[in-house]
Amino acid sequence: MQQLEYFAPGNLGEALDILSRGGVRPVAGGTDFYPGLPAGGPRESVLDLTRIAGLHGITRQDKGWRIGAATRWSDVVRADLPPGFDGLRAAAREVGSIQIQNAGTVAGNLVNASPAADGVPPLLTLGAEVEIASAQGRRVVPLDRFITGVREVDLAPGEMVVALHLPEPPEGARGAFSKLGSRAYLVISIVMVAVVIGRDGAGRIDHARVAVGACSPVARRLPALEAALLGTRGDVAVTAEHLAPLSPIDDVRGSGAYRLEAVGELIGRAVRGACDG
Amino acid sequence: MFRLNGRDVRVEPRVGERLSEALRERLGARDVKVGCNAGDCGACTVLVDRAPVCACLMPAQQAAGCEVETLAGLVAHEPLASDLARRFEGQGAAQCGICTPGMMVSAVALLREAPAPSEGQVMDALAGVLCRCTGYRKIVDAVMGRAPGAVADAEGHTGAAIEKLDGRAKVTGKERFGDDVAPVDALIIKVIRSPHPHARFTLGDLEGFAAREGVEAILTASDVPGVNLFGTIPGFVDQPVFAEGVVRFRGEAVAAVVGRADVMASFDPARFPVEWEVLPDVQGMADAMADGAPQLHPDRAGNVMCGGFVAHGDVGAALERAAVVAEGVFETGFVEHAYIEPEAGFAQVVDGRVEVYACTQAPVMDLDTLSEVLGMERARIRVVPTATGGGFGSKLDVSVQPYLAIAALKTGQPVRITYERGESMQSTTKRHPSRMHVRIGADAEGRISGLRFDGLFNTGAYASWGPTVANRVPVHASGPYAVGDYRAEAQGIHTHCPPSGAFRGFGVPQAAVAQESLFDELADRLGIDRLEFRMRNALANGVPTVCGQVFAQGVGIRACLEALRPAWESERAEAARINAGDGPVRRGVGVAAGWYGCGNTSLPNPSTIKAGVRADGRIVLHQGAADIGQGANTVIAQIFATALGVPVSRLDLVGGDTDVTPDAGKTSASRQTFVSGNAARLAGEALRAQILQRVNAGEEALIVPGADAFEIREGAGVHRLDLTALEPDAEGYVMRVAESYDPPTRPLDENGQGHPYAQFGYAAHLCVLDVDMRLGTVRPVRFVAAHDVGHAVNPLLIEGQVEGGIAQGMGMALMEEYLPGRTENLHDYLIPTIGDMPPVETLIIEEPDAHGPYGAKGLGEHVLIPTAPAILNAIRDATGVQMRRLPVTPARLRAAMGVAGHA
Ligand SMILES: Cc1cc2nc3c(=O)[nH]c(=O)nc-3n(C[C@H](O)[C@H](O)[C@H](O)COP(=O)(O)OP(=O)(O)OC[C@H]3O[C@@H](n4cnc5c(N)ncnc54)[C@H](O)[C@@H]3O)c2cc1C
Ligand code: FES
Ligand code: FES
């Protein structure tokens, strides 16, 4: 058996070098890595991302915001962000527990690509793009194309996520997030809904983003509903056509039919919440 | 390479090693507990640079350069933490104590930032730590610094709400649980388990495998020196330690590998040489009972393990003449005990004797089993219970003990084992799933006219305590009511599922769900208030039970129901007010009652308590009743101290080490306060009599224990008993006593008529909850719980039992269902978190029992019997829908509401 190593590089160049040699698994908060660890321990070396300079934190940039790949959920909770990010912040507060939020990272949540990842719907409503780097160079992929399936992402060997980029939400827009689970805390979502709603001076919606998680292999935005919301005050009845992108399954947490029903209700509440707030 | 509790430490962890492992095994910080290794339980919480994280999810290397703090360090160095420790004790916020390090460490992080947190802040901060014992409310109280529930009482006799006598170790990180006692160099045992529910198997080349892997030993059925079977009920000892040729449930053991820790760290059971031939299996009872179904045991035709039966009067005629009849089929699923401490222990061979240290509810039964399995005389086996991090019935059965003993004997070296969470869930017992068909009639005045109960209980692959469930259920399925015409039958059905065994209530909570739900339906159809309906039918002194047993005294159910009346009236009014609005949330209020016979059903179950006095004046109480968090160490000591007439603080406690402490029976059937408590009372009285007799003092004399001598004061006179003048025995005792108690019962006849128990305890719960009508979510708002405990030996511990039991009943009602192969971890198997638990008001009723010590009755299981039906009745109150399948998940409730015409 090959000798496994633990790498904890301090800069990105070094990390990408190590990654390019293969046989190594990036680990950030470890909150998905450890529960998924096979019996007998890791088969690959470990690349600890948490000491890489410049990978932490949320910063304002020319055209929006940058969330470093090693930014933890608790950093998101504490960050000073405009109300358009309220949904993302609410999601951060509902990821597992404080313990999980203090370790788990935003990028880890995306790369792990669970259909029930709480980070994905709010990031979709914020138009997030994923910045990917390798020893060869960098590329940027919109989030809805980065996650390609259940536990599948657009990352080639040697590549890692370095940051997310989010455009500035429209002035005054508000985000909201609502998660439905079978208990109060530490729960995998049965469904979750994120919205970002902007309104004009007359209180009519002029910007609408709605995304739903745990109802399809990858969380989805609902463009038809977003269009229907424009020009209204939020009092739109959610129809089956609006929910057409969703394909919820039956599992131990709930039936597909229930999920659809609940999504309709939660969207209504989230939109009203964003309008009233 | 990092700082641990203020000192620099250096470790060289493996790649992939968790911080929790490095802390526990390399740095001796065994105050960091491991309950799941997956982030789900929070027991391993430590502070890294002041932020709480799960040490089980952090690569040990990631701590480099950081400041790591654990409970033991915090309590030793930080006043805020030592204050919190005292508050935890004062509230009784640590029961078994396995979650306590995680809770307290999380709380310290909060209190450093928010010295006076709100309840919401406390819940947010502690939500990552699961507790299965306390129901969380006392933990919230402790963190918020609310007034303590415990009293300072110099005597600490029965009736005093004193702190737990063994609480200090639990709040300082010093308590030693099953995984905390092994030396670091002990060999590690890993059990190889079946991934299939039913399969034939052949083992491959074990010697070659052992050599390749570098392990010390491999154990299989052929290594079992004695009988390769264990079980709990005579005649039903049917479960192999290692399966032989065929497995009957997913997770059944076929072999075990024993090796050095470094070797076992990279051991992958998938490499173990075993070939499986998958066979057809039955998971549900209907399938198991179908023609042609695979048979689990050749001598149990139709997969029927056994049944229980009680008949009284003429149920057919009574139902015929009833004014109304309610009928329903109710179903419940497997419920997992989900104690936070997985099974664990350590064993060694000392002078040719094998010593097994493990968490347990029944040390002497463990010894009995080991004697059979090892083919070894009892004198050559020693069982030493460690602190037990929750049991709730499942740690009555052996789990790790046979593997430990066999491995220690085979290798001659110290060995240890700790179940992984998944392994614990797959292989240990569960609450029986049930399918109950119940019909209940009532006359126009609301008096029960006939109750018929037919229940099937999925007992899984092996018997465990299944026969007890089959026997207990028919005795209890009437609830605490006068039911003259009654017929109840329960059968245990084998399936290829994990064995169902003992879980708080032995099937009675399931039966109560059916009976109490139908009671509400009957009351409504007759237009009688639901609480009033129960009052009209409640048992009373002098009224025969369904077994024809007549209690002349001690029947406290009416008092329990009566105690709920004020809350019932005010909460119903409040609900009506809320429901007059048109929001999506409707409020419901439900009541339900329960009863439970304490001790074994019509079978002897004696307890013995021994005590001795040393020449130096120490009074030693050998307290063998396993304290699994419920408080036996405290309650039994309080009773003994009361009988002896000395302050409880004067006692030295010795636990259930089978070498030195006699058998106090198992911690089950809510029997310890009653049965062992009586033995303690008798022992205390006997020791008192000995002391008084030596100085010829009268019965009323006061014993004042001192060093070397006791003073006995009588009126103005003082006698001195010089202990140093007495001859010590082999154990160093100058005086000793051992007294036994066995509750008086009488066998049941073929119709289940007789005296199954010497006492019952009674309970009634009221639940207030909110239902989100559009989402189907249910949020309990408040519980009021009235419990007749006969005499409250320790009111603080009673509240703790009630709150913890309600949390479990709530889990069973709303979220818990174990599905083999699907919910085998604490991520998918959901138990209530701190945020799910509403306030509980405990109303203690004391209807003394003639047999109980100072009138006391058992309580441990009663606490959750009325909970689930009270919740179901509140849901029905809010929605109009009677849910007949547990758990009531949001999806199921919405589906049922759809059927009932809600949109
Ligand atoms: C108890 C518990 C509760 C949880 N609750 C929730 C919840 O409520 N909602 C939710 O959405 N999630 C939940 N999670 C999942 C998890 O915490 C999150 O997905 C978290 O954001 C993962 O981040 P991490 O840094 O810990 O990932 P890690 O475990 O470190 O990594 C996860 C995966 O991503 C890869 N990876 C990480 N960072 C990068 C990168 N920058 N580039 C390339 N690959 C990378 C790793 O190789 C690994 O495959 C829970 C987990 C636990 C243990
Ligand atoms: S052991 Fe770490 S969370 Fe359970
Ligand atoms: S006291 Fe919390 S799990 Fe036992």
Short mmCIF file of C-alpha atoms in Angstrom, two decimals, chain B residues 526-817:
data_model
loop_
_atom_site.label_atom_id
_atom_site.label_comp_id
_atom_site.label_asym_id
_atom_site.label_seq_id
_atom_site.Cartn_x
_atom_site.Cartn_y
_atom_site.Cartn_z
CA LEU B 526 -71.17 10.01 23.25
CA GLY B 527 -70.75 13.75 23.66
CA ILE B 528 -68.83 13.32 26.87
CA ASP B 529 -65.79 15.41 27.76
CA ARG B 530 -62.70 13.32 27.02
CA LEU B 531 -61.14 13.74 30.43
CA GLU B 532 -64.48 13.09 32.12
CA PHE B 533 -64.87 9.91 30.08
CA ARG B 534 -61.60 8.64 31.48
CA MET B 535 -62.57 9.64 35.02
CA ARG B 536 -65.76 7.64 34.71
CA ASN B 537 -63.86 4.52 33.79
CA ALA B 538 -60.75 4.92 35.88
CA LEU B 539 -59.77 2.05 38.14
CA ALA B 540 -60.14 2.60 41.84
CA ASN B 541 -59.26 0.82 45.04
CA GLY B 542 -61.34 -2.32 45.34
CA VAL B 543 -62.17 -2.53 41.63
CA PRO B 544 -60.77 -5.60 39.85
CA THR B 545 -58.27 -5.21 37.03
CA VAL B 546 -58.61 -7.21 33.83
CA CYS B 547 -56.58 -9.93 35.55
CA GLY B 548 -59.10 -10.03 38.38
CA GLN B 549 -56.57 -8.53 40.75
CA VAL B 550 -58.12 -6.26 43.35
CA PHE B 551 -55.98 -3.62 45.02
CA ALA B 552 -57.36 -2.49 48.34
CA GLN B 553 -55.09 0.54 48.22
CA GLY B 554 -52.67 2.44 46.08
CA VAL B 555 -54.67 2.94 42.87
CA GLY B 556 -53.78 6.51 41.90
CA ILE B 557 -55.14 6.98 38.42
CA ARG B 558 -58.12 9.11 39.39
CA ALA B 559 -55.88 11.49 41.27
CA CYS B 560 -53.65 11.75 38.19
CA LEU B 561 -56.56 12.53 35.88
CA GLU B 562 -58.04 14.95 38.38
CA ALA B 563 -54.72 16.77 38.59
CA LEU B 564 -54.87 17.49 34.86
CA ARG B 565 -58.28 19.09 35.01
CA PRO B 566 -57.22 22.73 35.54
CA ALA B 567 -54.77 22.59 32.64
CA TRP B 568 -57.30 20.71 30.53
CA GLU B 569 -59.87 23.44 31.00
CA SER B 570 -57.58 26.43 30.54
CA GLU B 571 -55.70 24.95 27.59
CA ARG B 572 -58.92 23.96 25.84
CA ALA B 573 -60.22 27.49 26.22
CA GLU B 574 -56.98 28.91 24.91
CA ALA B 575 -57.08 26.53 21.96
CA ALA B 576 -60.61 27.58 21.11
CA ARG B 577 -59.51 31.20 21.14
CA ILE B 578 -56.52 30.51 18.87
CA ASN B 579 -58.52 28.36 16.49
CA ALA B 580 -61.15 31.05 16.05
CA GLY B 581 -58.58 32.90 13.94
CA ASP B 582 -57.87 31.81 10.38
CA GLY B 583 -54.12 31.28 10.39
CA PRO B 584 -52.62 28.05 9.07
CA VAL B 585 -51.81 26.89 12.58
CA ARG B 586 -54.38 25.12 14.71
CA ARG B 587 -53.93 24.23 18.34
CA GLY B 588 -54.87 20.89 19.81
CA VAL B 589 -55.06 19.60 23.36
CA GLY B 590 -54.95 15.89 24.16
CA VAL B 591 -54.98 13.72 27.23
CA ALA B 592 -54.11 10.08 27.75
CA ALA B 593 -53.42 7.83 30.68
CA GLY B 594 -51.35 4.78 31.39
CA TRP B 595 -50.43 2.23 34.00
CA TYR B 596 -47.60 -0.15 34.43
CA GLY B 597 -46.95 -3.06 36.73
CA CYS B 598 -43.60 -2.84 38.50
CA GLY B 599 -41.37 -5.87 38.49
CA ASN B 600 -41.51 -9.15 36.60
CA THR B 601 -44.87 -10.45 35.49
CA SER B 602 -45.84 -13.21 37.96
CA LEU B 603 -42.23 -14.30 38.24
CA PRO B 604 -39.77 -13.97 41.10
CA ASN B 605 -37.33 -11.08 40.74
CA PRO B 606 -35.54 -10.67 44.02
CA SER B 607 -32.99 -8.00 44.82
CA THR B 608 -30.35 -8.19 47.49
CA ILE B 609 -28.67 -5.19 49.05
CA LYS B 610 -25.62 -5.57 51.23
CA ALA B 611 -24.01 -3.05 53.53
CA GLY B 612 -21.21 -3.05 56.02
CA VAL B 613 -19.59 -0.83 58.61
CA ARG B 614 -15.82 -0.53 58.80
CA ALA B 615 -13.86 -0.02 61.97
CA ASP B 616 -13.08 3.52 60.84
CA GLY B 617 -16.76 4.33 60.86
CA ARG B 618 -17.35 4.20 57.15
CA ILE B 619 -20.73 2.83 56.16
CA VAL B 620 -20.46 1.07 52.82
CA LEU B 621 -23.54 0.42 50.71
CA HIS B 622 -23.13 -2.27 48.07
CA GLN B 623 -25.61 -0.96 45.57
CA GLY B 624 -25.92 -3.42 42.72
CA ALA B 625 -28.89 -1.84 40.96
CA ALA B 626 -27.41 -0.59 37.69
CA ASP B 627 -27.67 3.17 37.50
CA ILE B 628 -28.05 3.96 33.84
CA GLY B 629 -28.72 7.60 34.49
CA GLN B 630 -32.11 7.20 36.09
CA GLY B 631 -30.68 7.67 39.56
CA ALA B 632 -30.69 4.29 41.32
CA ASN B 633 -27.40 5.11 43.03
CA THR B 634 -29.07 8.07 44.69
CA VAL B 635 -32.55 6.71 45.33
CA ILE B 636 -31.42 3.37 46.78
CA ALA B 637 -28.94 5.18 49.00
CA GLN B 638 -31.63 7.61 50.18
CA ILE B 639 -33.90 4.73 51.11
CA PHE B 640 -31.11 2.88 52.92
CA ALA B 641 -30.06 6.02 54.78
CA THR B 642 -33.65 6.66 55.81
CA ALA B 643 -34.06 3.16 57.18
CA LEU B 644 -30.72 3.23 58.96
CA GLY B 645 -31.33 6.74 60.24
CA VAL B 646 -28.10 8.41 59.16
CA PRO B 647 -27.47 11.19 56.66
CA VAL B 648 -27.11 9.90 53.11
CA SER B 649 -23.84 11.80 52.83
CA ARG B 650 -22.38 9.33 55.33
CA LEU B 651 -22.64 6.44 52.90
CA ASP B 652 -19.86 5.15 50.69
CA LEU B 653 -21.25 3.57 47.55
CA VAL B 654 -19.87 0.45 45.95
CA GLY B 655 -21.32 -0.47 42.56
CA GLY B 656 -22.42 -3.69 40.93
CA ASP B 657 -19.03 -5.45 40.70
CA THR B 658 -20.13 -9.08 40.83
CA ASP B 659 -17.14 -10.01 43.01
CA VAL B 660 -18.24 -7.88 45.91
CA THR B 661 -21.86 -6.85 45.44
CA PRO B 662 -24.87 -9.14 45.53
CA ASP B 663 -27.45 -9.32 42.79
CA ALA B 664 -29.90 -6.44 42.79
CA GLY B 665 -31.52 -7.80 39.68
CA LYS B 666 -31.81 -6.06 36.39
CA THR B 667 -32.61 -2.43 35.79
CA SER B 668 -35.86 -3.04 33.97
CA ALA B 669 -39.57 -3.27 34.55
CA SER B 670 -39.38 -0.10 36.69
CA ARG B 671 -38.38 -2.36 39.54
CA GLN B 672 -35.30 -0.82 41.10
CA THR B 673 -36.91 1.81 43.32
CA PHE B 674 -39.59 -0.66 44.31
CA VAL B 675 -37.73 -3.96 44.59
CA SER B 676 -34.11 -3.00 45.24
CA GLY B 677 -35.45 -0.05 47.22
CA ASN B 678 -37.25 -2.47 49.49
CA ALA B 679 -34.13 -4.57 49.85
CA ALA B 680 -32.26 -1.40 50.78
CA ARG B 681 -34.94 -0.51 53.30
CA LEU B 682 -34.72 -3.96 54.85
CA ALA B 683 -30.94 -3.80 54.88
CA GLY B 684 -31.00 -0.37 56.51
CA GLU B 685 -33.49 -1.55 59.10
CA ALA B 686 -31.45 -4.67 59.82
CA LEU B 687 -28.25 -2.70 60.26
CA ARG B 688 -30.05 -0.24 62.48
CA ALA B 689 -31.38 -3.09 64.60
CA GLN B 690 -27.88 -4.56 64.91
CA ILE B 691 -26.41 -1.27 66.02
CA LEU B 692 -29.18 -0.53 68.49
CA GLN B 693 -29.06 -4.03 69.86
CA ARG B 694 -25.34 -3.84 70.54
CA VAL B 695 -25.92 -0.95 72.94
CA ASN B 696 -29.35 -2.10 74.02
CA ALA B 697 -31.01 1.05 72.76
CA GLY B 698 -34.68 1.41 71.92
CA GLU B 699 -36.10 1.73 68.44
CA GLU B 700 -36.40 5.48 68.56
CA ALA B 701 -32.73 6.08 69.33
CA LEU B 702 -30.66 8.35 67.13
CA ILE B 703 -27.53 6.96 65.46
CA VAL B 704 -24.75 9.50 65.06
CA PRO B 705 -21.96 7.94 63.06
CA GLY B 706 -18.46 9.19 63.74
CA ALA B 707 -14.96 8.00 63.00
CA ASP B 708 -14.08 4.82 64.92
CA ALA B 709 -17.29 4.94 66.93
CA PHE B 710 -21.00 5.53 66.61
CA GLU B 711 -22.92 7.49 69.19
CA ILE B 712 -26.40 6.28 69.92
CA ARG B 713 -28.52 8.93 71.59
CA GLU B 714 -31.64 8.06 73.45
CA GLY B 715 -33.45 10.77 75.32
CA ALA B 716 -30.78 12.34 77.48
CA GLY B 717 -28.56 9.28 77.42
CA VAL B 718 -25.71 8.61 75.01
CA HIS B 719 -24.27 5.17 74.21
CA ARG B 720 -20.96 4.79 72.48
CA LEU B 721 -20.35 1.90 70.14
CA ASP B 722 -16.59 1.53 69.73
CA LEU B 723 -16.12 0.09 66.24
CA THR B 724 -12.41 -0.52 66.68
CA ALA B 725 -13.22 -2.98 69.43
CA LEU B 726 -15.16 -5.17 67.01
CA GLU B 727 -13.60 -7.96 64.97
CA PRO B 728 -13.53 -7.16 61.23
CA ASP B 729 -14.52 -9.93 58.82
CA ALA B 730 -12.64 -10.88 55.65
CA GLU B 731 -14.00 -7.83 53.86
CA GLY B 732 -13.06 -5.54 56.70
CA TYR B 733 -16.58 -5.08 58.02
CA VAL B 734 -17.19 -5.05 61.73
CA MET B 735 -20.94 -5.21 61.09
CA ARG B 736 -22.66 -6.34 57.94
CA VAL B 737 -26.09 -7.00 56.59
CA ALA B 738 -27.55 -8.36 53.36
CA GLU B 739 -31.27 -8.33 52.85
CA SER B 740 -33.44 -9.47 49.98
CA TYR B 741 -36.85 -8.55 48.74
CA ASP B 742 -39.02 -10.27 46.18
CA PRO B 743 -42.41 -8.75 45.35
CA PRO B 744 -45.39 -10.95 46.16
CA THR B 745 -47.14 -12.02 42.94
CA ARG B 746 -49.25 -14.98 41.92
CA PRO B 747 -49.11 -16.88 38.62
CA LEU B 748 -51.64 -16.15 35.91
CA ASP B 749 -54.00 -18.95 34.95
CA GLU B 750 -54.84 -19.91 31.38
CA ASN B 751 -57.07 -16.86 31.11
CA GLY B 752 -54.47 -14.53 32.47
CA GLN B 753 -56.22 -14.23 35.81
CA GLY B 754 -54.06 -13.83 38.89
CA HIS B 755 -51.78 -11.34 40.55
CA PRO B 756 -49.18 -10.36 37.97
CA TYR B 757 -47.67 -7.51 39.99
CA ALA B 758 -47.55 -6.43 43.58
CA GLN B 759 -47.96 -2.80 42.51
CA PHE B 760 -48.82 -0.66 39.54
CA GLY B 761 -47.81 2.94 38.96
CA TYR B 762 -50.23 5.32 37.24
CA ALA B 763 -49.87 8.30 34.95
CA ALA B 764 -51.79 10.78 32.83
CA HIS B 765 -50.37 13.29 30.39
CA LEU B 766 -51.78 16.36 28.75
CA CYS B 767 -50.23 17.62 25.55
CA VAL B 768 -50.75 21.00 23.92
CA LEU B 769 -49.50 21.29 20.37
CA ASP B 770 -49.76 23.31 17.21
CA VAL B 771 -50.35 21.80 13.80
CA ASP B 772 -49.42 23.67 10.68
CA MET B 773 -52.44 22.61 8.64
CA ARG B 774 -50.81 23.26 5.29
CA LEU B 775 -47.48 21.59 5.99
CA GLY B 776 -48.59 18.87 8.36
CA THR B 777 -45.91 19.77 10.88
CA VAL B 778 -46.63 19.29 14.56
CA ARG B 779 -45.04 21.37 17.27
CA PRO B 780 -45.64 20.39 20.89
CA VAL B 781 -46.07 23.49 23.01
CA ARG B 782 -46.43 22.15 26.51
CA PHE B 783 -46.87 18.94 28.47
CA VAL B 784 -48.46 18.50 31.85
CA ALA B 785 -47.64 15.12 33.34
CA ALA B 786 -49.28 13.71 36.44
CA HIS B 787 -47.59 10.67 37.93
CA ASP B 788 -48.60 8.62 40.89
CA VAL B 789 -45.28 7.54 42.34
CA GLY B 790 -46.65 6.44 45.70
CA HIS B 791 -43.98 8.33 47.55
CA ALA B 792 -41.54 10.67 45.84
CA VAL B 793 -38.19 9.42 47.07
CA ASN B 794 -36.44 12.18 45.12
CA PRO B 795 -38.73 14.70 43.36
CA LEU B 796 -35.88 16.12 41.28
CA LEU B 797 -35.06 12.73 39.81
CA ILE B 798 -38.74 12.11 39.18
CA GLU B 799 -38.95 15.25 37.09
CA GLY B 800 -35.90 14.11 35.20
CA GLN B 801 -37.47 10.76 34.43
CA VAL B 802 -40.72 12.35 33.34
CA GLU B 803 -39.10 14.89 31.05
CA GLY B 804 -36.81 12.30 29.50
CA GLY B 805 -39.64 9.85 29.03
CA ILE B 806 -41.80 12.47 27.38
CA ALA B 807 -39.00 13.27 24.96
CA GLN B 808 -38.83 9.61 24.00
CA GLY B 809 -42.59 9.32 23.71
CA MET B 810 -42.59 12.39 21.52
CA GLY B 811 -39.92 10.89 19.30
CA MET B 812 -41.92 7.71 18.95
CA ALA B 813 -45.06 9.67 18.09
CA LEU B 814 -43.62 12.17 15.66
CA MET B 815 -40.32 11.21 14.11
CA GLU B 816 -38.70 7.92 15.01
CA GLU B 817 -38.76 4.87 12.80
#
